[in-house]
PDB file of C-alpha atoms and ligand atoms in Angstrom:
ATOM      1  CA  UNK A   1      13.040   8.249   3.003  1.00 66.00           C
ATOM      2  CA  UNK A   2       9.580   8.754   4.621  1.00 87.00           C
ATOM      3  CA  UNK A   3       8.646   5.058   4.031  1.00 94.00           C
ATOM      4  CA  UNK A   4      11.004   4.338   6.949  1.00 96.00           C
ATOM      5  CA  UNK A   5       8.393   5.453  10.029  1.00 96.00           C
ATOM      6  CA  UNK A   6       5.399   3.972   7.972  1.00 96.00           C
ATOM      7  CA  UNK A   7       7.460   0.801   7.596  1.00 97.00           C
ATOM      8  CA  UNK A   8       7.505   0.583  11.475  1.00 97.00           C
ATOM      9  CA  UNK A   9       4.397   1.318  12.060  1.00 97.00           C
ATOM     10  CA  UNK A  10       3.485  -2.118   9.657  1.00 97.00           C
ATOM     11  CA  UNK A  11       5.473  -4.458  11.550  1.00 97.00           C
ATOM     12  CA  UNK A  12       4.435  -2.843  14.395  1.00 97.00           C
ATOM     13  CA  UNK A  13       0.405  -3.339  13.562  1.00 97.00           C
ATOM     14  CA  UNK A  14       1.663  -6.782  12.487  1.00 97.00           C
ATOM     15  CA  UNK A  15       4.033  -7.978  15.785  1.00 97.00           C
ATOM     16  CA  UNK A  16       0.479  -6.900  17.699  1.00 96.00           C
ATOM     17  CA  UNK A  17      -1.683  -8.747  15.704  1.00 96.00           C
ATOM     18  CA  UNK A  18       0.740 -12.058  15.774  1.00 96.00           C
ATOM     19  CA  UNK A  19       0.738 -11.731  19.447  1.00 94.00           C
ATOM     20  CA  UNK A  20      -3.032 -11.254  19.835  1.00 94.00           C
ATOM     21  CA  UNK A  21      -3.781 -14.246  17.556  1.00 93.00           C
ATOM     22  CA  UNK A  22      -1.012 -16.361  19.222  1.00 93.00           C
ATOM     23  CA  UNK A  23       1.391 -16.804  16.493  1.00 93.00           C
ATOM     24  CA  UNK A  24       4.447 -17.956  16.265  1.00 91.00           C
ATOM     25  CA  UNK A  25       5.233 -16.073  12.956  1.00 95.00           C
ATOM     26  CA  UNK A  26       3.279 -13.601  10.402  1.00 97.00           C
ATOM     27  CA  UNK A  27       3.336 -15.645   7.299  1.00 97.00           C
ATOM     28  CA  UNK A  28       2.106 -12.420   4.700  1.00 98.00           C
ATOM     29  CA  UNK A  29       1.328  -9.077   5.092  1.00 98.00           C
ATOM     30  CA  UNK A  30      -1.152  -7.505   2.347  1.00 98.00           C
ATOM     31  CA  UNK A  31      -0.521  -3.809   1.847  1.00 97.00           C
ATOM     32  CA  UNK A  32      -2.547  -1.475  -0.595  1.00 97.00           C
ATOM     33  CA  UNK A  33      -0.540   1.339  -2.340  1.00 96.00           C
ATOM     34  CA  UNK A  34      -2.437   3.807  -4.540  1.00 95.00           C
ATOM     35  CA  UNK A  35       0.477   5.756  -7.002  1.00 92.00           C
ATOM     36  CA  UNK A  36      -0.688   8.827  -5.583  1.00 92.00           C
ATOM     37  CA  UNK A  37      -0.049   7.937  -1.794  1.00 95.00           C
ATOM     38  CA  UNK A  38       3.836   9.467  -1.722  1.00 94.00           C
ATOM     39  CA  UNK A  39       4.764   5.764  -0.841  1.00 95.00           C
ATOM     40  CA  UNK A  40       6.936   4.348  -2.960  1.00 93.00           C
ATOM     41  CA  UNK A  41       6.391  -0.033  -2.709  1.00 92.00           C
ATOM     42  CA  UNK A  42      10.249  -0.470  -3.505  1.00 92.00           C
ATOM     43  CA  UNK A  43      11.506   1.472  -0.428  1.00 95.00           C
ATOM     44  CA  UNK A  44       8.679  -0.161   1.753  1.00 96.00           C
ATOM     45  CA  UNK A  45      10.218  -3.574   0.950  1.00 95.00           C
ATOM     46  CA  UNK A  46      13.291  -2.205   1.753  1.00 95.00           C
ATOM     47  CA  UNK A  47      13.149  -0.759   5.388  1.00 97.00           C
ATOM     48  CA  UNK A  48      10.458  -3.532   5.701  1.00 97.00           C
ATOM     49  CA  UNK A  49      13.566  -6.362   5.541  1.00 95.00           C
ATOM     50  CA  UNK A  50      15.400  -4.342   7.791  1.00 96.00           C
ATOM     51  CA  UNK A  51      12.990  -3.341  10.484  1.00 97.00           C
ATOM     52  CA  UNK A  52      11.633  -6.997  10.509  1.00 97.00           C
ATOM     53  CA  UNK A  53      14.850  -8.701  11.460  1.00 97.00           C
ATOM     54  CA  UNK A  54      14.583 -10.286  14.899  1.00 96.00           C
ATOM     55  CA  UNK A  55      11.070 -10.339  14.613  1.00 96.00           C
ATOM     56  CA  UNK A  56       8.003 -12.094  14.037  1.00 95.00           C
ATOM     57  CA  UNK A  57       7.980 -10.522  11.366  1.00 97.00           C
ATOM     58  CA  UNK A  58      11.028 -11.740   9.731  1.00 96.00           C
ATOM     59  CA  UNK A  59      10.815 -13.814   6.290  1.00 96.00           C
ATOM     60  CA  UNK A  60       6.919 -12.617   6.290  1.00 97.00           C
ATOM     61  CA  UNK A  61       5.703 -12.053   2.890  1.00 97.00           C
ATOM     62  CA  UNK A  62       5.163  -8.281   1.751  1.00 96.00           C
ATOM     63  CA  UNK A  63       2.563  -8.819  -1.185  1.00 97.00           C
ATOM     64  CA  UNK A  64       1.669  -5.185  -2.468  1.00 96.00           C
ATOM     65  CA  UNK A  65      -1.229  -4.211  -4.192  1.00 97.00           C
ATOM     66  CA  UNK A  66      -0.810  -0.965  -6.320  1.00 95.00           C
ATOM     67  CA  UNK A  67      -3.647   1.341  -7.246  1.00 95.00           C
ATOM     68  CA  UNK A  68      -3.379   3.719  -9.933  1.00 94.00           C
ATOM     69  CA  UNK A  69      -4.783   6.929 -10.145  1.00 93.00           C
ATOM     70  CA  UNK A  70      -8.125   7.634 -11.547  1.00 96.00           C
ATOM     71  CA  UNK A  71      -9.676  11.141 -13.071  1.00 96.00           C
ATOM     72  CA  UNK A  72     -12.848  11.507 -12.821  1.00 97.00           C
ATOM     73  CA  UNK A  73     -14.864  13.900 -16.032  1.00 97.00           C
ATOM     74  CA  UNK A  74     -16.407  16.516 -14.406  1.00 97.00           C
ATOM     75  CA  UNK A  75     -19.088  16.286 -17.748  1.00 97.00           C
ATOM     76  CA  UNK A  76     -20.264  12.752 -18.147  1.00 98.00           C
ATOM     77  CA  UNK A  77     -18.775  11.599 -14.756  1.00 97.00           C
ATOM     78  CA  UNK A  78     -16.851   8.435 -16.731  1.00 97.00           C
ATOM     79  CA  UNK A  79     -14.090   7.535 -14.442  1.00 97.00           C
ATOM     80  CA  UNK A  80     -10.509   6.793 -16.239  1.00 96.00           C
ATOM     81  CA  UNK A  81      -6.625   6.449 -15.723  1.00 93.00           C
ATOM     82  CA  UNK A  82      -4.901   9.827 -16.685  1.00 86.00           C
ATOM     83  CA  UNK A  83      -2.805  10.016 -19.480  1.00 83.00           C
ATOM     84  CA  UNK A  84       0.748  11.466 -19.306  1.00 84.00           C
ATOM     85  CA  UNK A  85      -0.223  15.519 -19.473  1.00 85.00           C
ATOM     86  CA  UNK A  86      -3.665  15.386 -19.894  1.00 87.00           C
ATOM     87  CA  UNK A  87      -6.799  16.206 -18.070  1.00 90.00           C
ATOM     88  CA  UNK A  88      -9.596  15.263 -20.868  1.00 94.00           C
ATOM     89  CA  UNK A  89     -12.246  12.662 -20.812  1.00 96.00           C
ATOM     90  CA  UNK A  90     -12.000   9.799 -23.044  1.00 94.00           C
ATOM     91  CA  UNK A  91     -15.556   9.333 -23.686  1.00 96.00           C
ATOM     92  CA  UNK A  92     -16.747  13.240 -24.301  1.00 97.00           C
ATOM     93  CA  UNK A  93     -13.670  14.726 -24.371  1.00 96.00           C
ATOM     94  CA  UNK A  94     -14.388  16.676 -21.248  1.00 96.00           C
ATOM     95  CA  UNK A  95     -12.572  17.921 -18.447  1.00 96.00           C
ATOM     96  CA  UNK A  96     -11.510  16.001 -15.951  1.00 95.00           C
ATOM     97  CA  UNK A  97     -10.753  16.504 -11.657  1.00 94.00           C
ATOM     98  CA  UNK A  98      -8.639  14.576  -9.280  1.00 93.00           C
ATOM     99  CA  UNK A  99     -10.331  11.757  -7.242  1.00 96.00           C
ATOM    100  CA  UNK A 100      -9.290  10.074  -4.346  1.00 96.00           C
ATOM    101  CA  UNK A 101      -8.751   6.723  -6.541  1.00 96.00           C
ATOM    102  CA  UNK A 102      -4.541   6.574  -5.972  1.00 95.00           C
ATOM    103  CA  UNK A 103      -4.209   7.979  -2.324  1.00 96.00           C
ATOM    104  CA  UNK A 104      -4.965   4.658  -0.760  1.00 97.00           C
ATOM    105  CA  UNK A 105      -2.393   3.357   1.715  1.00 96.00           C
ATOM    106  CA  UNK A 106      -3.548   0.596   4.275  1.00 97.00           C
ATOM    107  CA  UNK A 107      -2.880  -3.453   5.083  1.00 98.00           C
ATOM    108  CA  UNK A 108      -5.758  -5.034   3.930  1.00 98.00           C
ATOM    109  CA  UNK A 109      -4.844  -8.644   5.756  1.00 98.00           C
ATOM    110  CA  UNK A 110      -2.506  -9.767   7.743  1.00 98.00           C
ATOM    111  CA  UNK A 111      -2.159 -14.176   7.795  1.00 97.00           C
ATOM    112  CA  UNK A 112       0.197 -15.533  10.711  1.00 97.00           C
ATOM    113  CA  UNK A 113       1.557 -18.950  11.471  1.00 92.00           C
ATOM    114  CA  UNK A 114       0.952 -20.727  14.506  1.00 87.00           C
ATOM    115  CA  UNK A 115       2.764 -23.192  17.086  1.00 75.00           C
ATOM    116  CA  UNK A 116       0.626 -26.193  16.297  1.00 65.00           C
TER     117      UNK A 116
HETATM  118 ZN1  LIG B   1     -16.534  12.532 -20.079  1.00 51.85          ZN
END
């Protein structure tokens, strides 16, 4: 339900940047999504259809670019996706920590239409 506010705050970023640029229309909106950001893409879309109505925004493409999570072995320093209950290295067979590979939320690029 949380993806609501952030959803806003997109087409809110966006409706300024169409104005600035003199659009007539925002033609795609790029957003990254890392698995571990506590956004889920599906509900984004969502609010994102519903939020954007009577907009500039309206019809504009929502392309989404996941991210998934990366460990990072704390012994040879080999970065690599987790696997389901497990924390050990692939290469050495060491332990592994959290990184911030995952947490990513943020529109990369924003492409309007204009008049002419
Ligand atoms: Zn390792």
């Amino acid at each position: 339900m949380h993806e609501y506010p952030i959803t806003e705050r997109i087409i809110e970023i966006s409706k300024k940047h169409g104005e600035e640029s003199g659009a007539s229309k925002i033609e795609t909106i790029c957003l990254v999504v890392g698995d571990q950001s506590g956004f889920i893409a599906e509900s984004i879309q969502m609010y994102f259809d519903i939020i954007a109505e009577g907009t500039i925004c309206e019809g504009a493409r929502l392309i989404i670019k996941p991210i998934k999570s990366q460990l990072k072995c704390d012994a040879c320093g080999a970065f690599f996706h987790r696997e389901p209950f497990s924390f050990k290295c692939p290469h050495c067979g060491g332990d592994a920590s959290p990184t911030d590979i995952g947490k990513e939320f943020y529109i990369e690029s924003i492409t309007v239409e204009t008049e002419d």
